[in-house]
């Protein structure tokens, strides 16, 4: 089976940098995805790491270490609109179904 | 493309009633997923289809839940009879290919309240 653990809540101030960690246990591993969900909205895709290392997309970066079964999402130059829940997710060993972590609620304060 | 479309957006019903949720995936996507989201259990996969065929329904909570995909552009999730513990937001998502390599696009969700 799959299990992904992430902190339930993180608070940071506008303009700062925040890191959201995710540790996982999976029977097979295809990679780690990150999704963002605003209150009342739908999850939307942010990034995907298939290989170790850092992937950068604008203010957001995602990191994966397969040997440590660990990844993180890094958000830089935080803006108020970044207040949302962030989910890490990993597919099953056939690559078909995603299991989501419990989500990290990020609150950005002025 | 309009994205994944779900209807209704909100549904309030009484315990014991039948509920049908509808989804139109993005045209050309071969995979369709139904998820349920609650505060207690988070985001759970209920069932997914590949080319209209149900592949894995191990997440369907019990026999009261059923899902169909009669064609590539339409799927339903039915709960009969509904119970208060079924209250949740139900999301439909679609993707071009495997979840491991292709982005899943979520619909806006249906917020179900069972009284």
Short mmCIF file of C-alpha atoms in Angstrom, two decimals:
data_model
loop_
_atom_site.label_atom_id
_atom_site.label_comp_id
_atom_site.label_asym_id
_atom_site.label_seq_id
_atom_site.Cartn_x
_atom_site.Cartn_y
_atom_site.Cartn_z
CA UNK A 1 0.00 0.00 0.00
CA UNK A 2 0.87 3.66 -0.05
CA UNK A 3 1.13 6.17 2.75
CA UNK A 4 2.30 9.76 2.59
CA UNK A 5 2.88 11.94 5.62
CA UNK A 6 2.99 15.72 5.65
CA UNK A 7 2.52 18.38 8.33
CA UNK A 8 -1.06 19.44 8.85
CA UNK A 9 -0.42 23.16 9.01
CA UNK A 10 2.28 25.73 8.26
CA UNK A 11 2.21 29.49 8.79
CA UNK A 12 4.50 32.02 7.14
CA UNK A 13 4.61 35.72 6.34
CA UNK A 14 4.27 37.39 3.00
CA UNK A 15 7.53 37.51 1.08
CA UNK A 16 9.09 34.66 3.03
CA UNK A 17 10.11 31.17 1.93
CA UNK A 18 8.35 28.06 3.18
CA UNK A 19 9.09 24.37 2.77
CA UNK A 20 6.41 21.68 2.99
CA UNK A 21 7.80 18.21 3.59
CA UNK A 22 6.42 14.85 2.53
CA UNK A 23 7.65 11.42 3.53
CA UNK A 24 6.25 8.37 1.85
CA UNK A 25 6.08 4.60 2.04
CA UNK A 26 5.11 2.92 -1.20
CA UNK A 27 5.22 -0.60 -2.56
CA UNK A 28 6.56 0.70 -5.84
CA UNK A 29 7.53 4.21 -6.83
CA UNK A 30 6.89 6.23 -9.96
CA UNK A 31 7.45 9.70 -8.58
CA UNK A 32 5.97 12.38 -6.37
CA UNK A 33 3.40 14.96 -7.38
CA UNK A 34 2.21 18.11 -5.67
CA UNK A 35 -1.27 19.63 -5.89
CA UNK A 36 -2.65 22.90 -4.60
CA UNK A 37 -6.20 23.34 -3.37
CA UNK A 38 -7.77 26.63 -2.35
CA UNK A 39 -10.70 26.58 0.05
CA UNK A 40 -13.82 25.59 -1.83
CA UNK A 41 -11.83 24.77 -4.94
CA UNK A 42 -10.50 21.73 -6.71
CA UNK A 43 -6.98 20.32 -6.49
CA UNK A 44 -4.75 21.65 -9.25
CA UNK A 45 -1.45 20.18 -10.37
CA UNK A 46 1.74 21.99 -9.39
CA UNK A 47 4.68 19.72 -10.10
CA UNK A 48 5.95 16.19 -10.56
CA UNK A 49 9.34 14.67 -9.69
CA UNK A 50 10.22 11.36 -11.25
CA UNK A 51 13.92 11.61 -10.51
CA UNK A 52 15.99 12.84 -7.60
CA UNK A 53 16.73 16.52 -7.46
CA UNK A 54 15.08 19.87 -7.71
CA UNK A 55 12.43 20.93 -10.25
CA UNK A 56 11.78 24.64 -10.47
CA UNK A 57 8.65 26.32 -11.83
CA UNK A 58 8.63 30.02 -11.13
CA UNK A 59 8.28 30.70 -7.42
CA UNK A 60 7.60 27.03 -6.71
CA UNK A 61 10.19 24.27 -6.59
CA UNK A 62 9.86 20.61 -5.71
CA UNK A 63 12.56 18.25 -4.52
CA UNK A 64 12.77 14.47 -4.36
CA UNK A 65 15.17 12.07 -2.69
CA UNK A 66 14.20 8.51 -3.54
CA UNK A 67 16.82 7.02 -1.23
CA UNK A 68 15.31 8.90 1.71
CA UNK A 69 11.68 8.43 0.59
CA UNK A 70 11.31 12.14 1.03
CA UNK A 71 10.30 15.17 -0.93
CA UNK A 72 9.39 18.77 -0.36
CA UNK A 73 7.65 21.69 -1.98
CA UNK A 74 9.41 25.04 -1.68
CA UNK A 75 7.44 28.24 -2.11
CA UNK A 76 9.40 31.46 -2.45
CA UNK A 77 8.35 35.10 -2.27
CA UNK A 78 5.12 34.07 -0.59
CA UNK A 79 1.98 35.93 -1.57
CA UNK A 80 -1.37 36.03 0.19
CA UNK A 81 -2.89 34.06 -2.69
CA UNK A 82 -0.59 31.14 -1.82
CA UNK A 83 -2.76 30.47 1.25
CA UNK A 84 -4.17 27.06 0.40
CA UNK A 85 -3.77 23.37 1.13
CA UNK A 86 -0.92 21.52 -0.53
CA UNK A 87 -0.98 17.78 -1.13
CA UNK A 88 1.79 15.41 -2.05
CA UNK A 89 0.69 12.36 -4.01
CA UNK A 90 2.25 9.19 -5.34
CA UNK A 91 0.91 6.58 -7.77
CA UNK A 92 0.58 2.90 -7.02
CA UNK A 93 3.13 0.43 -8.32
CA UNK A 94 1.27 0.14 -11.62
CA UNK A 95 1.35 3.90 -12.05
CA UNK A 96 -2.41 4.18 -12.30
CA UNK A 97 -3.89 5.35 -9.02
CA UNK A 98 -2.80 8.31 -6.93
CA UNK A 99 -2.69 8.20 -3.16
CA UNK A 100 -2.72 11.63 -1.57
CA UNK A 101 -1.14 12.76 1.66
CA UNK A 102 -3.34 14.37 4.27
CA UNK A 103 -2.53 17.86 3.01
CA UNK A 104 -0.71 20.81 4.54
CA UNK A 105 -2.70 23.94 5.15
CA UNK A 106 -0.51 26.97 4.46
CA UNK A 107 -1.53 30.28 5.96
CA UNK A 108 0.29 33.34 4.66
CA UNK A 109 0.10 36.36 6.93
CA UNK A 110 0.81 39.99 6.02
CA UNK B 1 -11.48 22.97 -23.59
CA UNK B 2 -13.88 23.71 -20.72
CA UNK B 3 -12.10 21.35 -18.36
CA UNK B 4 -13.76 18.63 -16.35
CA UNK B 5 -17.43 19.40 -15.79
CA UNK B 6 -19.41 18.13 -12.83
CA UNK B 7 -23.05 18.47 -11.91
CA UNK B 8 -24.71 19.33 -9.71
CA UNK B 9 -22.33 21.60 -7.80
CA UNK B 10 -24.34 21.26 -4.64
CA UNK B 11 -26.78 18.57 -3.58
CA UNK B 12 -28.79 18.40 -0.41
CA UNK B 13 -30.88 15.31 0.14
CA UNK B 14 -32.46 13.29 2.88
CA UNK B 15 -31.20 10.00 4.20
CA UNK B 16 -32.44 7.09 2.15
CA UNK B 17 -32.75 9.01 -1.11
CA UNK B 18 -30.86 8.14 -4.28
CA UNK B 19 -28.15 10.56 -5.38
CA UNK B 20 -26.58 10.70 -8.83
CA UNK B 21 -23.46 12.73 -9.51
CA UNK B 22 -22.38 13.43 -13.07
CA UNK B 23 -19.06 14.07 -14.75
CA UNK B 24 -17.87 15.01 -18.21
CA UNK B 25 -14.11 14.48 -18.59
CA UNK B 26 -11.78 16.47 -20.82
CA UNK B 27 -12.15 15.31 -24.39
CA UNK B 28 -9.45 12.83 -25.36
CA UNK B 29 -8.56 11.80 -21.84
CA UNK B 30 -8.49 8.04 -21.43
CA UNK B 31 -8.62 7.92 -17.64
CA UNK B 32 -11.41 9.04 -15.34
CA UNK B 33 -11.25 9.05 -11.55
CA UNK B 34 -13.83 9.59 -8.81
CA UNK B 35 -12.59 10.93 -5.47
CA UNK B 36 -14.26 11.77 -2.18
CA UNK B 37 -12.91 14.42 0.17
CA UNK B 38 -13.77 14.83 3.85
CA UNK B 39 -12.02 16.48 6.74
CA UNK B 40 -11.63 13.17 8.52
CA UNK B 41 -10.42 10.98 5.66
CA UNK B 42 -8.87 13.48 3.28
CA UNK B 43 -8.90 12.85 -0.47
CA UNK B 44 -9.73 9.22 -1.28
CA UNK B 45 -9.88 7.51 -4.64
CA UNK B 46 -13.15 5.63 -5.05
CA UNK B 47 -12.89 4.16 -8.55
CA UNK B 48 -11.18 4.77 -11.86
CA UNK B 49 -11.90 3.95 -15.49
CA UNK B 50 -9.63 3.42 -18.46
CA UNK B 51 -11.29 3.80 -21.86
CA UNK B 52 -14.71 3.59 -20.19
CA UNK B 53 -13.92 0.33 -18.41
CA UNK B 54 -13.81 0.23 -14.58
CA UNK B 55 -10.33 -0.88 -13.59
CA UNK B 56 -10.21 -0.60 -9.82
CA UNK B 57 -13.16 0.00 -7.51
CA UNK B 58 -11.45 -1.07 -4.30
CA UNK B 59 -12.03 2.40 -2.86
CA UNK B 60 -15.80 2.24 -3.19
CA UNK B 61 -16.97 2.18 0.42
CA UNK B 62 -19.83 -0.27 0.08
CA UNK B 63 -22.48 -1.66 -2.21
CA UNK B 64 -24.56 1.47 -1.88
CA UNK B 65 -22.06 3.14 -4.23
CA UNK B 66 -21.91 2.40 -7.93
CA UNK B 67 -20.27 4.10 -10.89
CA UNK B 68 -20.71 3.83 -14.63
CA UNK B 69 -19.10 5.25 -17.73
CA UNK B 70 -21.40 4.51 -20.68
CA UNK B 71 -19.22 6.49 -23.11
CA UNK B 72 -16.01 8.48 -23.26
CA UNK B 73 -17.69 11.75 -22.39
CA UNK B 74 -19.88 10.85 -19.44
CA UNK B 75 -19.70 9.12 -16.08
CA UNK B 76 -22.01 8.84 -13.09
CA UNK B 77 -21.52 8.04 -9.44
CA UNK B 78 -24.66 6.84 -7.72
CA UNK B 79 -25.38 6.41 -4.03
CA UNK B 80 -28.47 4.42 -3.13
CA UNK B 81 -29.61 4.72 -0.43
CA UNK B 82 -27.69 7.73 0.83
CA UNK B 83 -26.65 8.14 4.46
CA UNK B 84 -25.46 11.18 6.46
CA UNK B 85 -21.90 9.78 6.55
CA UNK B 86 -21.81 10.09 2.75
CA UNK B 87 -21.74 13.87 3.13
CA UNK B 88 -18.54 15.02 1.41
CA UNK B 89 -17.19 16.75 -1.65
CA UNK B 90 -16.99 14.39 -4.61
CA UNK B 91 -14.46 15.16 -7.31
CA UNK B 92 -14.14 13.75 -10.76
CA UNK B 93 -10.75 13.95 -12.47
CA UNK B 94 -9.41 12.91 -15.83
CA UNK B 95 -5.99 12.38 -17.35
CA UNK B 96 -4.44 11.51 -20.70
CA UNK B 97 -2.42 8.62 -19.36
CA UNK B 98 -1.18 6.93 -16.26
CA UNK B 99 -1.37 8.77 -12.94
CA UNK B 100 2.34 8.25 -12.50
CA UNK B 101 3.29 10.33 -15.50
CA UNK B 102 0.30 12.40 -16.49
CA UNK B 103 -1.39 15.28 -14.71
CA UNK B 104 -4.85 14.69 -13.31
CA UNK B 105 -7.31 17.49 -14.00
CA UNK B 106 -10.01 17.85 -11.38
CA UNK B 107 -13.53 19.10 -11.83
CA UNK B 108 -15.00 21.69 -9.46
CA UNK B 109 -16.59 19.00 -7.29
CA UNK B 110 -20.07 18.26 -6.01
CA UNK B 111 -20.73 19.15 -2.39
CA UNK B 112 -23.15 16.53 -1.08
CA UNK B 113 -25.06 16.97 2.14
CA UNK B 114 -27.22 14.10 3.38
CA UNK B 115 -29.58 15.09 6.17
#
